[in-house]
XYZ file of C-alpha atoms in Angstrom:
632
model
C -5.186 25.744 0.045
C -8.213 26.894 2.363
C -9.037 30.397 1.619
C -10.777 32.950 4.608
C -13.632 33.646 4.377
C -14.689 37.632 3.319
C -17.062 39.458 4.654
C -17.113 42.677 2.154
C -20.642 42.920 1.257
C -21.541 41.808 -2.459
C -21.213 44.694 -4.804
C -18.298 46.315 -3.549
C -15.042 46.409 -5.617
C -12.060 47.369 -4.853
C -9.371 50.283 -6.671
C -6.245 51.201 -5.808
C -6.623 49.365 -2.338
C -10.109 51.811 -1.439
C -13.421 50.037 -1.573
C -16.863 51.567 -3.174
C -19.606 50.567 -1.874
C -23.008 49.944 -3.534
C -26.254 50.345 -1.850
C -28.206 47.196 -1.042
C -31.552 46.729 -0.300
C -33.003 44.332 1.632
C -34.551 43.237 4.556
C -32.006 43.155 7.576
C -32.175 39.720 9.223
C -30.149 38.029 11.669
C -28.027 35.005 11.443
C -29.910 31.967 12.532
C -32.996 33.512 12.716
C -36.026 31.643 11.019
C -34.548 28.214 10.843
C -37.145 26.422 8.963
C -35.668 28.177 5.751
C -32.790 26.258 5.560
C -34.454 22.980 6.198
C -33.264 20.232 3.414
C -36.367 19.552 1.444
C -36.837 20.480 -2.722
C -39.650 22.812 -1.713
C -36.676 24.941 0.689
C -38.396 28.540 0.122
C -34.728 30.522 -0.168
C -33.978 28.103 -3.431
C -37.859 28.756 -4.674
C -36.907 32.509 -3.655
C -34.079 32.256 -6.238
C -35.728 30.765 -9.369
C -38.873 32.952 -8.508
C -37.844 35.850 -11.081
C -39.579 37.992 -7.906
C -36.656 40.789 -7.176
C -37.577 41.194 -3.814
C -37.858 37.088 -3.299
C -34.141 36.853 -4.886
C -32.613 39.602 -2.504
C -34.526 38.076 0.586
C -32.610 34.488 -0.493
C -29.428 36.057 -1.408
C -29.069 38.362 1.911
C -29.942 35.341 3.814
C -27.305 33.165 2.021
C -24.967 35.903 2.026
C -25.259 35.948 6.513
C -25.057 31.667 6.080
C -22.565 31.310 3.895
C -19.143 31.354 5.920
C -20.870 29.254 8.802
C -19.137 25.512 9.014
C -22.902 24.423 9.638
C -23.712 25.877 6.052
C -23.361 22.835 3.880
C -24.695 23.497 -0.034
C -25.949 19.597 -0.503
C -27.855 19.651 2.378
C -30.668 21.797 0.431
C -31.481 20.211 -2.444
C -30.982 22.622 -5.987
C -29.458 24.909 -4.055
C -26.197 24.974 -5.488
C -27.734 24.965 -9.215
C -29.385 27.496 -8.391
C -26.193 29.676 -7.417
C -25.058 28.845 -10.597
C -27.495 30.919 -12.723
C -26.763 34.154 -12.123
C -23.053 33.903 -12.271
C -23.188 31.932 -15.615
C -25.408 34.581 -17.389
C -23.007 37.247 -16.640
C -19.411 35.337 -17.564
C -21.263 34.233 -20.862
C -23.845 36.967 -21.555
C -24.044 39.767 -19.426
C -20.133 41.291 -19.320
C -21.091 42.310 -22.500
C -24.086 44.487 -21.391
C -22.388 45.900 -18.837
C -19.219 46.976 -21.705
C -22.033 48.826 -23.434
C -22.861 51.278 -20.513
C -18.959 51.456 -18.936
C -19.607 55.046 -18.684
C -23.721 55.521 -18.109
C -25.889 53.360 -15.543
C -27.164 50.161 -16.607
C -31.069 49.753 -17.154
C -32.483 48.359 -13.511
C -33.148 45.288 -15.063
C -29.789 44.707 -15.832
C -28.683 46.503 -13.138
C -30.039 44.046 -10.782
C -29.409 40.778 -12.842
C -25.656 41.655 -12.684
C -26.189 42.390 -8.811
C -27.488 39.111 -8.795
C -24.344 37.404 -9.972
C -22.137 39.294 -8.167
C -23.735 38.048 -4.929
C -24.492 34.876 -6.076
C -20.598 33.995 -7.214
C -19.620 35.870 -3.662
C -21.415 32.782 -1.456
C -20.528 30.267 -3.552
C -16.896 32.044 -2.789
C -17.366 31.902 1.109
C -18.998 28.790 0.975
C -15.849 26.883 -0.341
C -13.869 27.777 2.672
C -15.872 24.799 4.243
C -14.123 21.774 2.887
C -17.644 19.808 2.325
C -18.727 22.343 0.305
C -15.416 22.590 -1.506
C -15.507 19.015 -2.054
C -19.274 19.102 -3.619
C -18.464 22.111 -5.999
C -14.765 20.546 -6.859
C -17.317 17.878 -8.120
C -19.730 19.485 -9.963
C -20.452 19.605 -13.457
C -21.012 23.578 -13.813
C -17.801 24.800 -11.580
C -15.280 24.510 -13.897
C -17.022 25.649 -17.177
C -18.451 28.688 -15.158
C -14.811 30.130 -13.419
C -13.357 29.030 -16.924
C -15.333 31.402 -19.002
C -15.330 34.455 -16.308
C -11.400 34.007 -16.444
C -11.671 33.942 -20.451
C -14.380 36.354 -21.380
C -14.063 39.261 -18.585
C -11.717 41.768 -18.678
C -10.384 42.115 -15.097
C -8.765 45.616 -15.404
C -12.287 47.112 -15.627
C -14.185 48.405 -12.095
C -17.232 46.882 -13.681
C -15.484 43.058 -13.655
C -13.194 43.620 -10.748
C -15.106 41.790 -8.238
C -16.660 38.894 -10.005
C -12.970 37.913 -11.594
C -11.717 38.302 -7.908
C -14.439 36.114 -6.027
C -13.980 33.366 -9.219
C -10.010 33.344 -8.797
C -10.403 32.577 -4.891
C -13.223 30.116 -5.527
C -10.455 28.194 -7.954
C -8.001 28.329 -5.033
C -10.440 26.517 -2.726
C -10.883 23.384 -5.960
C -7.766 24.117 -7.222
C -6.188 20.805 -6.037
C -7.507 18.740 -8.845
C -7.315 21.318 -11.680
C -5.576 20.603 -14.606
C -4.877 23.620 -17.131
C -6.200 22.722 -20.540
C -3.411 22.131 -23.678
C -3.212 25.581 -25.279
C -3.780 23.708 -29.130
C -7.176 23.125 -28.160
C -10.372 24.710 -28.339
C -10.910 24.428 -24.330
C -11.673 27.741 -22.348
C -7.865 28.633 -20.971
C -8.015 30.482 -17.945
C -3.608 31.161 -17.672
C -3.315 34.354 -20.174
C -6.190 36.006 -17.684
C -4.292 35.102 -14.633
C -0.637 36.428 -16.161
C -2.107 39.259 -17.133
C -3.518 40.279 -14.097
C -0.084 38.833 -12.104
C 1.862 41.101 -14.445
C 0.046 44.181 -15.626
C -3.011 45.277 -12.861
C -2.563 47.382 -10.517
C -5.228 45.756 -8.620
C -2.952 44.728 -5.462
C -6.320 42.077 -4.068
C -6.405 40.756 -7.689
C -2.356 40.421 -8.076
C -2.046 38.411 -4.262
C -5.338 36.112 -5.570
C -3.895 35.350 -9.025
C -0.410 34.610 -7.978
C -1.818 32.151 -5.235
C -3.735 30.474 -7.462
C -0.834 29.582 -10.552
C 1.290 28.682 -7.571
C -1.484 26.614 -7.037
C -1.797 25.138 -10.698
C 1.718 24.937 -10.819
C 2.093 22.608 -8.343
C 0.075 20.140 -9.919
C 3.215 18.241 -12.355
C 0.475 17.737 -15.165
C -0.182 21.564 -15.552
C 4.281 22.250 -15.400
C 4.294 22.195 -19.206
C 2.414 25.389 -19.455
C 5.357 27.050 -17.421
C 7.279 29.879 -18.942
C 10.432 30.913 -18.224
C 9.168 34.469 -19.292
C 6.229 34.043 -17.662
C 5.037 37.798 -16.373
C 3.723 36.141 -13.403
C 7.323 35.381 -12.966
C 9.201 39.378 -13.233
C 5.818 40.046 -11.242
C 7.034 37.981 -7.980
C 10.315 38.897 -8.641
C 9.152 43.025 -8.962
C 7.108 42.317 -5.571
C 9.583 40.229 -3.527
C 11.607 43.373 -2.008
C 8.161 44.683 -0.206
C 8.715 43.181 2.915
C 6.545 45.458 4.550
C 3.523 43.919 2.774
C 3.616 40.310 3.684
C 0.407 38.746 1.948
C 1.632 40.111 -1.097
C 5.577 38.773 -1.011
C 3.755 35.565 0.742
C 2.280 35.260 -2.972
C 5.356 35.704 -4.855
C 6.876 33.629 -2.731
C 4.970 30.909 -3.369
C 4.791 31.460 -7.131
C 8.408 31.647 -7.337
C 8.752 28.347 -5.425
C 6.598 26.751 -7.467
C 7.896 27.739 -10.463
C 11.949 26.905 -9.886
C 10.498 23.492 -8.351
C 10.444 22.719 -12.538
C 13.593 21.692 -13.340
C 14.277 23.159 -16.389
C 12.707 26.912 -15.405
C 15.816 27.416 -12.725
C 18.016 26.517 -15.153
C 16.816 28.823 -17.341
C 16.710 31.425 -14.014
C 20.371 30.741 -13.464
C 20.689 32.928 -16.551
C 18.325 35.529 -15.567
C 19.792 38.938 -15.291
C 17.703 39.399 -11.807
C 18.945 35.961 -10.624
C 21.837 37.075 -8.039
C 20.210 39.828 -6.556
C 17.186 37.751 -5.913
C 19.351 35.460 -4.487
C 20.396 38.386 -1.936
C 17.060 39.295 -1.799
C 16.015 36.037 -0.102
C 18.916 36.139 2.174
C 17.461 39.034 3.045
C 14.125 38.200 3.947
C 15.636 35.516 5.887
C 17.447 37.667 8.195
C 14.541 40.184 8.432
C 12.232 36.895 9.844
C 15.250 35.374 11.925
C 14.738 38.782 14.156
C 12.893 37.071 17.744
C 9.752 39.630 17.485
C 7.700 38.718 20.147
C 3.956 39.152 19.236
C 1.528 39.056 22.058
C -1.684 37.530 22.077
C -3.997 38.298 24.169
C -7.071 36.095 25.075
C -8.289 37.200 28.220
C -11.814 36.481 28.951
C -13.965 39.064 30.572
C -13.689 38.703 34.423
C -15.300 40.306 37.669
C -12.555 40.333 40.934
C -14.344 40.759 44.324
C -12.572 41.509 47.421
C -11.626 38.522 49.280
C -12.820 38.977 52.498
C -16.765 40.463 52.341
C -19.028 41.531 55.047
C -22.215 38.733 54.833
C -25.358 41.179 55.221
C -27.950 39.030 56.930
C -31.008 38.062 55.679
C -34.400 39.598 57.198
C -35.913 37.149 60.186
C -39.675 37.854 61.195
C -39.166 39.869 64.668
C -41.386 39.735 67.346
C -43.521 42.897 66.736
C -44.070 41.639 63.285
C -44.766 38.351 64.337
C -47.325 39.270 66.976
C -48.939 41.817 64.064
C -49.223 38.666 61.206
C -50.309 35.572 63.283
C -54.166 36.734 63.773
C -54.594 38.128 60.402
C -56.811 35.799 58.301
C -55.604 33.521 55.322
C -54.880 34.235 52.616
C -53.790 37.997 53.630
C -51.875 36.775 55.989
C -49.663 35.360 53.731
C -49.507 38.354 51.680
C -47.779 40.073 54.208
C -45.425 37.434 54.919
C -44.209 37.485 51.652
C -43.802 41.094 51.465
C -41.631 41.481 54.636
C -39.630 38.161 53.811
C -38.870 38.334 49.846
C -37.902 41.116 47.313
C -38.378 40.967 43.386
C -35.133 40.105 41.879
C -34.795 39.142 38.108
C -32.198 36.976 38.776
C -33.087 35.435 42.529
C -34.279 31.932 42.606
C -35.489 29.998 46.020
C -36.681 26.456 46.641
C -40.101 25.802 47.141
C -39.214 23.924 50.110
C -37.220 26.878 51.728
C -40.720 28.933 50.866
C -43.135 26.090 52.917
C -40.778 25.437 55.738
C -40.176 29.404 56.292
C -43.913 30.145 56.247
C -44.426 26.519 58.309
C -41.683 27.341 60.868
C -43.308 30.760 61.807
C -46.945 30.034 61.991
C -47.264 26.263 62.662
C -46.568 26.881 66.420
C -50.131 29.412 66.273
C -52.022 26.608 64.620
C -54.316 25.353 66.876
C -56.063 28.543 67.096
C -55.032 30.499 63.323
C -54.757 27.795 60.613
C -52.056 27.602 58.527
C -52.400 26.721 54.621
C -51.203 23.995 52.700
C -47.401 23.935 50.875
C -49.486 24.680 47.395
C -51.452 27.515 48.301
C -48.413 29.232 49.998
C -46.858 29.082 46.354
C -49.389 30.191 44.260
C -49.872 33.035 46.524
C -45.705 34.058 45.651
C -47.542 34.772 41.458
C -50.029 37.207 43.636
C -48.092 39.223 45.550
C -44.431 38.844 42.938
C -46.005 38.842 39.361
C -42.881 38.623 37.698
C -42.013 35.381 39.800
C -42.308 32.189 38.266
C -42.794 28.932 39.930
C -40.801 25.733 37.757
C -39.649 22.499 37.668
C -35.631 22.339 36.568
C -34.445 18.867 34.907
C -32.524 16.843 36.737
C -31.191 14.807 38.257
C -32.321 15.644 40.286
C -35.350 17.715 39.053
C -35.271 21.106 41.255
C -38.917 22.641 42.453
C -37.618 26.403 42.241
C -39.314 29.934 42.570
C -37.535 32.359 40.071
C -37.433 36.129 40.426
C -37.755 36.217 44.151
C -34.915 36.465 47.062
C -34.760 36.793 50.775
C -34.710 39.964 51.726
C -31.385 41.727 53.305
C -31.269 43.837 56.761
C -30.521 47.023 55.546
C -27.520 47.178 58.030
C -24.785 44.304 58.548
C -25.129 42.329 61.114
C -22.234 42.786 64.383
C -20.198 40.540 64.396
C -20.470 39.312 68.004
C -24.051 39.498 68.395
C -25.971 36.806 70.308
C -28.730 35.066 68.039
C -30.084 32.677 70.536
C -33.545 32.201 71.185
C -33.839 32.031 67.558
C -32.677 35.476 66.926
C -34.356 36.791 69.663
C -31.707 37.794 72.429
C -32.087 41.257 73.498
C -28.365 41.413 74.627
C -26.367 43.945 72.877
C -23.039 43.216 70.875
C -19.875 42.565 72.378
C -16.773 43.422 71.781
C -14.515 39.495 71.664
C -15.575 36.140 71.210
C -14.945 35.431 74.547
C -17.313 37.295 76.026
C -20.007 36.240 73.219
C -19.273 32.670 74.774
C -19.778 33.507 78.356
C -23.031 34.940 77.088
C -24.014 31.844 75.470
C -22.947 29.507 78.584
C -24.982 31.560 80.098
C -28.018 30.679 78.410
C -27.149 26.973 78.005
C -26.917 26.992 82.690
C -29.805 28.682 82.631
C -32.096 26.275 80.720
C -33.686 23.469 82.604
C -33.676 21.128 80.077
C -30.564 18.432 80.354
C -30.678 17.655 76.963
C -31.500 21.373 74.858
C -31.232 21.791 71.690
C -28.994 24.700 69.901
C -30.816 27.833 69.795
C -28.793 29.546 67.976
C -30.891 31.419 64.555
C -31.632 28.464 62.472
C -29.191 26.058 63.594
C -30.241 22.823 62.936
C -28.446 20.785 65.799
C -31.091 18.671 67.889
C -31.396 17.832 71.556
C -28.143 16.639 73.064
C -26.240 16.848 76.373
C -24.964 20.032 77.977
C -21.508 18.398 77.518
C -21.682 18.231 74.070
C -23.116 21.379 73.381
C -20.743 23.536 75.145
C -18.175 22.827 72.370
C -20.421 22.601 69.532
C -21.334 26.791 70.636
C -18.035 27.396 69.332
C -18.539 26.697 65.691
C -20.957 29.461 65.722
C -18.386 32.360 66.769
C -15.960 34.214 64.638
C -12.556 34.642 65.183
C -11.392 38.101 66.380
C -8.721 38.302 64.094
C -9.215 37.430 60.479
C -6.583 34.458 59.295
C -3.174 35.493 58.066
C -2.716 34.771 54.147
C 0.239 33.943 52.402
C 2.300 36.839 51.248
C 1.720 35.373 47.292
C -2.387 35.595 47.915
C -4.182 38.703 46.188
C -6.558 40.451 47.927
C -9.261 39.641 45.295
C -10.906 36.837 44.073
C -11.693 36.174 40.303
C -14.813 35.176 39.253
C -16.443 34.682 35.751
C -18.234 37.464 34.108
C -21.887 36.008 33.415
C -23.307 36.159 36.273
C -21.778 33.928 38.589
C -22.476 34.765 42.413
C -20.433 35.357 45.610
C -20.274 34.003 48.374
C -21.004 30.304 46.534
C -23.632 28.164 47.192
C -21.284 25.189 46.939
C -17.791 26.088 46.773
C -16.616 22.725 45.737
C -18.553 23.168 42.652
C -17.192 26.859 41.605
C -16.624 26.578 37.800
C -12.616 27.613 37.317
C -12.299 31.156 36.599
C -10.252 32.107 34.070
C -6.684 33.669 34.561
C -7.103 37.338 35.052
C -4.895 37.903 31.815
C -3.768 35.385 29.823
C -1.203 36.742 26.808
C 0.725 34.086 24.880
C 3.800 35.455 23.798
C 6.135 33.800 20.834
C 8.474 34.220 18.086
C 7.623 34.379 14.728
C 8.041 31.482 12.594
C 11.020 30.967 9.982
C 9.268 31.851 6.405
C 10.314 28.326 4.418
C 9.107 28.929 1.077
C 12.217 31.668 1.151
C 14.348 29.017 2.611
C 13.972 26.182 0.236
C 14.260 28.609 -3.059
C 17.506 29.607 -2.052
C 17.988 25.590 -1.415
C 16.622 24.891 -5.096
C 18.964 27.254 -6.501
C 21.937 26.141 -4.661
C 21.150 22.517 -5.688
C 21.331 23.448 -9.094
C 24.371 25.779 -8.876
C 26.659 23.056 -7.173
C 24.945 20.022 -8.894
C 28.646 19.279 -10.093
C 30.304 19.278 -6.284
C 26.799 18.023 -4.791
C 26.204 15.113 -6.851
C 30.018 13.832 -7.869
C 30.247 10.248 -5.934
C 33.599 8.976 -4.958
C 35.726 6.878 -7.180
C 36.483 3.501 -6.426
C 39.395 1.952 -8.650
C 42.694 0.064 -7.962
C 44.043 3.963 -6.557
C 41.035 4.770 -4.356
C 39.106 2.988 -1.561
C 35.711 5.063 -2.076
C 36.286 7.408 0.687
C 33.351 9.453 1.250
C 34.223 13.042 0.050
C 37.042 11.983 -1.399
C 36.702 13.524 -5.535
C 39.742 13.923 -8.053
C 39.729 15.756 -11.198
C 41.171 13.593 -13.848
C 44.234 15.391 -15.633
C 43.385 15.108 -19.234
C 39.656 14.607 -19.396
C 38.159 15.750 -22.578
C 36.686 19.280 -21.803
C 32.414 19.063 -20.989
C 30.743 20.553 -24.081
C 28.253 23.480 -22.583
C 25.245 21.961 -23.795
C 22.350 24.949 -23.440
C 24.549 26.975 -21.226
C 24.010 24.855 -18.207
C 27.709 24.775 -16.767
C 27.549 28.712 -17.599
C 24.457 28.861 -15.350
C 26.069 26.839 -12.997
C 28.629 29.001 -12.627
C 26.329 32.328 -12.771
C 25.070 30.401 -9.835
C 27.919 29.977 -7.576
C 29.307 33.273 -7.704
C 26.008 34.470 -6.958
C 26.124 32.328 -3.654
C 29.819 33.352 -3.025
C 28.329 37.016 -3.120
C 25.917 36.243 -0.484
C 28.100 33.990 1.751
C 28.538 36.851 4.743
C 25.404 37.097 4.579
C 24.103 33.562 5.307
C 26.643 33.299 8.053
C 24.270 35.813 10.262
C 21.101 32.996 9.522
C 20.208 31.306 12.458
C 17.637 28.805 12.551
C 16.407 26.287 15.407
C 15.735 23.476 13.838
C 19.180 21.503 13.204
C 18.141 20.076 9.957
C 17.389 23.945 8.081
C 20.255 25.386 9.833
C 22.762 22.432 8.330
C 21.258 22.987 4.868
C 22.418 26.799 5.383
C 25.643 25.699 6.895
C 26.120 23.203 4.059
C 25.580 26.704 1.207
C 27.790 28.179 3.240
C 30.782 25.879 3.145
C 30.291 25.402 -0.639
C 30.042 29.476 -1.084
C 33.496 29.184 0.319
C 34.702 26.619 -1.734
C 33.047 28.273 -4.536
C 35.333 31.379 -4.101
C 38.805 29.129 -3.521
C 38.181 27.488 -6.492
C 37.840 30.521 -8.721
């Protein structure tokens, strides 16, 4: 069974559900920072760090470890004697150094000590985390020192001290994660035997972290069939589950008796023995119970909404800044390189996050001064952009991989007229139309036909701001003008579309470059509603028990003779059959059994399940509860 991964630091224990915490000291580093430490050579400084004997080397190694540990990229035989070298610590304390700490329960351990027993705590509390990766669990499930090390802190410690609390917790959930292969040694030999530890803490701590961790783990054992013989049927891991199972309200601790009690009536002889138990029927109604409580639809909601940004969906498009003619006429006799130093400062702003071509940055500065050049020169495409580092510090000029690669200036923009441009303004001439704004579209375009009669070339191009059309015929363009007007009226929308748009949160811009190649946003709020599952450990306990209450009506087949035909169902007693010696009390627990069941039949009539194979099992119980109570 995978086990989460904790995140309490080392050194902190745990009473009466409070946690104490110990001071550490350290350096504070950051996961993933200084990678070269946990690079897989012998000579790996974190495992040199940890058989140093240098304090401060083995807390650098084990505060690193201890931010690595629960990451699925942190794999133990990757780093050679790494793992061995985890062990040290851990072993000194379950063999040797439990009994130092005994000696000062009630007084402060020397600092030597002090730390060594820091050491294992810490040490014991990655290789903990570390299992939850299944490599990892695989390569400690596998190695030599695992077993002999969680064996003798299981043995030796005594886990209803503060002083022992954590280490015997962080080796129980390190056994969960190998438990799968783990066979409990034959009490008649001289093997460390970790079970009395584990009963004692399921049925005597009060530790509530150590009580859910060691009933986990026998369930765990128990379900191994080679480690069933060391079951109990008065086990106090056993009157624990059944003490806890009423406590609904805490669900990782009836979770663990659950699954205890399953796997201890899996064994056929212990719920034959529990058929006798004095607790039997009203754990019987006690499971019922539990069913019904989890049958109730409560819908938990989910939510996994990912940070968003909504922007109105209509947006007034502020222009960007075109030279005009008084500060054209000032920069065209101004000398190189000054000249375009000035440029630069009326065209661009700094932005941290703007980014231009360095095309768009040559054919700007070309298109407004090459038509001077015969009498100003003009420079060439790589002195205008080393001149952008001069006069924008903070820009950058760079090459961005393709393909294709992109020649881009980053930390510059074109700079924004501080006013929005009307919307029915002529920009003929290149901008340069003294008309004012009108008021429709339809005048705009009289405006423009104006221009277009009033040129004598037959062929113009379009003049309008930095369209790109060339020459063509007056026919032509006449429609062509209309692409560049706005309607009066902006379109209708359908009564469903919002009045924002959703964007992502990092930093994604509006209006879009290329709208075809928006990333999808995500929904605005995304919760994922549903019904809690039916709890089946519950479910197929109450089937166990039933199986073994009405083994005789389950199990009877039909007779077939010279009277009877083998009809299915079909069963007669025999008048004058010897009478069935009780051997062990097993038709008395049978019995015990059904009239338990007939108690609860009312009650299993509320179950409902979806699935149509649970809900016949409970249907089945319920028919033979009936029969149960015509019978008697």
């Amino acid at each position: 069974m995978a086990i989460p991964p904790r995140t309490t630091t080392p050194g902190v224990y745990r009473q009466y559900g409070q946690q104490h915490p110990v001071q550490r000291v350290g350096p504070n580093v950051t996961d993933d920072y200084e990678r070269w430490y946990t690079e897989a050579t012998p000579s790996n400084r974190m495992v040199l760090s940890i058989r140093s004997g240098i304090n401060s080397e083995i807390a650098w190694a084990l505060d690193r470890l201890y931010r690595l540990c629960a990451n699925d990229q942190f794999i133990l035989k990757t780093i050679p004697g790494l793992t061995d070298a985890l062990f040290e610590w851990p072993e000194w304390y379950a063999t040797e150094g439990y009994l130092v700490a005994e000696q000062y329960r009630l007084f402060a351990m020397p600092d030597a000590e002090h730390r060594k027993r820091r050491h294992a705590l810490e040490s014991i509390f990655i290789l903990r985390n570390s299992a939850t990766n299944e490599p990892n669990a695989f390569e400690l499930a596998n190695h030599s020192r695992t077993l002999p090390l969680l064996f003798n802190a299981l043995t030796n410690l005594a886990p209803n001290t503060d002083m022992n609390a954590e280490f015997v917790l962080n080796a129980i959930e390190l056994l969960q994660a190998i438990s799968l292969g783990v066979i409990l040694p034959d009490p008649a030999s001289n093997k460390k035997d970790p079970l009395p530890t584990l009963l004692q803490i399921a049925g005597y701590s009060s530790n509530r972290s150590l009580i859910v961790s060691a009933l986990t783990l026998l369930a765990q054992l128990f379900s191994n069939i080679q480690s069933t013989r060391r079951l109990d049927s008065n086990s106090p891991a056993l009157a624990a589950s059944l003490r806890y199972l009423p406590l609904f309200v805490d669900r990782a601790l009836v979770d663990a008796s659950l699954n205890y009690l399953y796997a201890h009536l899996s064994h056929p002889p212990m719920v034959k023995t529990f058929l006798h138990h004095p607790l039997m029927p009203s754990t019987l109604r006690v499971l019922v119970s539990f069913l019904l409580s989890e049958q109730v639809e409560e819908t938990v909601n989910l939510d996994i909404s990912a940070v968003t940004r909504a922007i109105p969906a209509t947006t007034v498009v502020i222009p960007v800044h075109d030279l005009t003619k008084e500060e054209l006429e000032t920069l065209v006799p101004m000398p190189e390189p000054q000249r375009c130093y000035e440029w630069m400062k009326i065209m661009f702003v700094s932005t941290p996050d703007g980014e231009l071509t360095q095309v768009d940055f040559w054919t700007l500065y070309k298109d407004a001064f090459t038509p001077f050049a015969d009498r100003h020169p003009v420079l060439v495409a790589s002195d205008v952009i080393k001149n952008v580092n001069v006069v924008f510090p903070q820009a950058q000029a760079m090459v961005l991989p393709g393909p294709p690669q992109r020649f881009v200036v980053r930390g510059v923009d074109r700079r924004k007229n501080a006013e929005a441009a009307p919307r029915f303004k002529c920009l003929w001439e290149r901008l340069q139309c003294s008309a004012p704004s009108f008021e429709a579209p339809g005048e705009l375009y009289d405006h423009l036909l104006q221009h277009l009669e009033s040129s004598e070339n037959p062929e113009p191009p379009c003049l309008w701001a930095t369209c790109p059309l060339p020459s063509t015929s007056k026919q032509r363009l006449r429609p062509h003008l209309l692409t560049h007007l706005s309607s009066s009226q902006p379109p209708a929308k359908h009564p469903s579309q919002d009045d924002t748009i959703t964007i992502t949160a990092d930093g994604e811009s509006y209006p879009f470059t290329d709208p075809t190649k928006r990333r999808p946003p995500p929904p605005r709020q995304t919760n994922i509603s549903y019904t809690r599952p039916l709890h089946l450990p519950a479910l197929l306990i109450i089937r166990i028990l039933f199986r073994s209450s009405f083994v005789a009506t389950t199990d009877t087949a039909p007779r077939v003779d010279g009277e009877h035909f083998g009809f299915p169902g079909v069963v007669e007693d025999d008048e004058g059959d010897d009478v069935v010696e009780d051997i062990g009390g097993e038709l008395e627990g049978e019995r015990r059994g059904r009239r338990a069941f007939v108690g609860v039949r009312r009650m299993m009539e509320d179950v409902r399940m979806k699935d149509e194979t649970l809900m016949s099992w409970m249907v089945e119980m319920v028919y033979a509860a009936y029969d149960g109570l015509l019978r008697s």
